[in-house]
Amino acid sequence: MNVQEQIKEYITSLPEPKRSDMQELHKFILQVLPGCKLWFLDGKNSENKVVSNPNIGYGTYTIKYADGKTKEFYQIGLSGNTTGISVYILGITDKAYLAQTFGKDLGKASVSGYCIKFKNLKDINTNILEAAIRYGVEATSEN
């Protein structure tokens, strides 16, 4: 099964209304980042144990570890969880930037260093979400 099929299967497995919101967000992110690399992480480790919620990833970003090693990963992540939906924007070095710049205008969302969480898509301003995603992609391409 290829990545697009895994993503479709994951989104289809979600209960409504999360399924519709995730489908809409998936299409939305693909419009914001056309032609980006797609990722799917099923949330299981090498022993097939569930260690996180499944994630859909978009774009590429190189994680640089303190020991000098690097790892290719996605820039933008999307995940359904028990309380709603999370959008991850990886690679932003200033951990207060997302909350300070986009938090107050996003709507009903909690914003941490790299994560925007919300219950339903209708609760947030997608124009502000798009601006946050674009900022994240630009910030990581400068590193």
Tab-separated table of C-alpha atoms in Angstrom:
chain	number	residue	atom	x	y	z
A	1	MET	CA	0.000	0.000	0.000
A	2	ASN	CA	1.447	3.386	-0.955
A	3	VAL	CA	1.444	6.505	1.228
A	4	GLN	CA	-1.638	8.035	-0.411
A	5	GLU	CA	-3.598	4.814	0.151
A	6	GLN	CA	-2.447	4.659	3.792
A	7	ILE	CA	-3.563	8.269	4.325
A	8	LYS	CA	-6.949	7.592	2.727
A	9	GLU	CA	-7.421	4.456	4.850
A	10	TYR	CA	-6.459	6.341	8.038
A	11	ILE	CA	-8.829	9.246	7.373
A	12	THR	CA	-11.653	6.857	6.414
A	13	SER	CA	-11.188	4.972	9.704
A	14	LEU	CA	-11.907	8.084	11.790
A	15	PRO	CA	-15.382	8.752	13.223
A	16	GLU	CA	-17.415	11.729	12.044
A	17	PRO	CA	-17.126	14.714	12.306
A	18	LYS	CA	-13.349	14.250	12.670
A	19	ARG	CA	-13.196	12.295	9.387
A	20	SER	CA	-14.649	15.182	7.364
A	21	ASP	CA	-12.449	17.738	9.139
A	22	MET	CA	-9.303	15.653	8.546
A	23	GLN	CA	-10.208	15.129	4.870
A	24	GLU	CA	-10.767	18.854	4.437
A	25	LEU	CA	-7.503	19.695	6.235
A	26	HIS	CA	-5.581	17.153	4.142
A	27	LYS	CA	-6.863	18.784	0.920
A	28	PHE	CA	-6.204	22.240	2.387
A	29	ILE	CA	-2.560	21.471	3.253
A	30	LEU	CA	-1.999	19.943	-0.199
A	31	GLN	CA	-3.267	23.217	-1.711
A	32	VAL	CA	-0.948	25.252	0.532
A	33	LEU	CA	2.018	22.952	-0.245
A	34	PRO	CA	1.407	21.615	-3.785
A	35	GLY	CA	3.758	18.851	-4.858
A	36	CYS	CA	5.163	18.305	-1.355
A	37	LYS	CA	6.429	14.924	-0.207
A	38	LEU	CA	3.727	12.973	1.644
A	39	TRP	CA	4.419	10.865	4.730
A	40	PHE	CA	2.329	8.501	6.810
A	41	LEU	CA	3.400	7.282	10.237
A	42	ASP	CA	1.087	4.656	11.683
A	43	GLY	CA	2.099	5.418	15.284
A	44	LYS	CA	3.761	2.039	15.857
A	45	ASN	CA	7.374	1.363	16.789
A	46	SER	CA	9.660	-1.381	15.430
A	47	GLU	CA	8.010	-3.916	17.764
A	48	ASN	CA	4.582	-2.988	16.321
A	49	LYS	CA	3.509	-1.346	19.612
A	50	VAL	CA	1.388	1.801	19.405
A	51	VAL	CA	3.514	4.706	20.673
A	52	SER	CA	1.661	7.700	19.187
A	53	ASN	CA	-1.372	8.687	17.162
A	54	PRO	CA	-1.013	8.127	13.408
A	55	ASN	CA	0.374	11.189	11.591
A	56	ILE	CA	0.123	12.493	8.049
A	57	GLY	CA	3.210	14.466	7.094
A	58	TYR	CA	3.819	17.055	4.394
A	59	GLY	CA	7.109	18.364	2.997
A	60	THR	CA	10.612	17.570	4.182
A	61	TYR	CA	12.693	18.956	6.994
A	62	THR	CA	16.074	17.852	8.288
A	63	ILE	CA	16.176	17.334	12.048
A	64	LYS	CA	19.615	18.113	13.428
A	65	TYR	CA	20.495	16.319	16.662
A	66	ALA	CA	22.988	17.544	19.276
A	67	ASP	CA	25.402	14.722	18.421
A	68	GLY	CA	25.628	15.976	14.825
A	69	LYS	CA	23.403	13.300	13.318
A	70	THR	CA	20.534	14.279	11.046
A	71	LYS	CA	17.225	12.716	10.052
A	72	GLU	CA	14.809	13.594	7.284
A	73	PHE	CA	11.266	14.158	8.577
A	74	TYR	CA	8.134	16.048	7.601
A	75	GLN	CA	7.700	19.821	8.073
A	76	ILE	CA	3.954	19.854	8.681
A	77	GLY	CA	2.080	17.088	10.479
A	78	LEU	CA	-1.614	16.350	10.865
A	79	SER	CA	-3.060	13.998	13.446
A	80	GLY	CA	-6.423	13.141	14.924
A	81	ASN	CA	-6.448	12.575	18.686
A	82	THR	CA	-8.996	11.934	21.429
A	83	THR	CA	-9.743	15.637	21.949
A	84	GLY	CA	-9.685	16.782	18.324
A	85	ILE	CA	-7.029	17.521	15.724
A	86	SER	CA	-3.398	18.604	15.950
A	87	VAL	CA	-1.360	20.386	13.292
A	88	TYR	CA	2.384	20.224	13.890
A	89	ILE	CA	4.721	22.816	12.435
A	90	LEU	CA	8.230	21.487	12.930
A	91	GLY	CA	11.517	23.324	12.859
A	92	ILE	CA	10.525	26.683	14.331
A	93	THR	CA	13.386	27.639	16.640
A	94	ASP	CA	11.532	30.324	18.635
A	95	LYS	CA	9.119	28.223	20.713
A	96	ALA	CA	6.952	31.244	21.586
A	97	TYR	CA	6.559	32.499	18.004
A	98	LEU	CA	3.528	30.457	16.916
A	99	ALA	CA	1.483	31.303	20.007
A	100	GLN	CA	2.476	34.984	20.011
A	101	THR	CA	2.026	35.561	16.280
A	102	PHE	CA	-0.949	33.389	15.370
A	103	GLY	CA	-2.547	32.239	18.652
A	104	LYS	CA	-4.946	35.100	19.313
A	105	ASP	CA	-6.349	35.136	15.753
A	106	LEU	CA	-6.650	31.377	15.217
A	107	GLY	CA	-9.920	30.946	17.079
A	108	LYS	CA	-10.643	28.157	19.568
A	109	ALA	CA	-7.216	26.536	19.498
A	110	SER	CA	-4.381	25.930	21.918
A	111	VAL	CA	-0.951	26.726	20.540
A	112	SER	CA	2.346	25.439	21.908
A	113	GLY	CA	5.880	25.676	20.541
A	114	TYR	CA	5.119	23.667	17.415
A	115	CYS	CA	1.550	22.356	17.789
A	116	ILE	CA	-1.864	23.851	17.073
A	117	LYS	CA	-4.690	21.826	18.669
A	118	PHE	CA	-8.402	22.334	18.128
A	119	LYS	CA	-11.612	20.356	18.502
A	120	ASN	CA	-13.254	21.084	15.137
A	121	LEU	CA	-12.147	22.748	11.922
A	122	LYS	CA	-15.061	25.194	12.161
A	123	ASP	CA	-13.556	26.517	15.421
A	124	ILE	CA	-10.485	28.001	13.737
A	125	ASN	CA	-9.622	30.625	11.140
A	126	THR	CA	-8.096	28.663	8.246
A	127	ASN	CA	-6.498	31.811	6.791
A	128	ILE	CA	-4.455	32.142	9.994
A	129	LEU	CA	-3.669	28.404	9.944
A	130	GLU	CA	-2.414	28.798	6.368
A	131	ALA	CA	-0.210	31.736	7.410
A	132	ALA	CA	1.249	29.665	10.264
A	133	ILE	CA	1.974	26.730	7.928
A	134	ARG	CA	3.593	29.012	5.345
A	135	TYR	CA	5.706	30.617	8.067
A	136	GLY	CA	6.852	27.205	9.285
A	137	VAL	CA	7.843	26.055	5.801
A	138	GLU	CA	9.724	29.308	5.130
A	139	ALA	CA	11.449	29.189	8.526
A	140	THR	CA	12.703	25.630	7.991
A	141	SER	CA	13.877	26.286	4.443
A	142	GLU	CA	16.132	29.064	5.772
A	143	ASN	CA	17.938	26.669	8.171
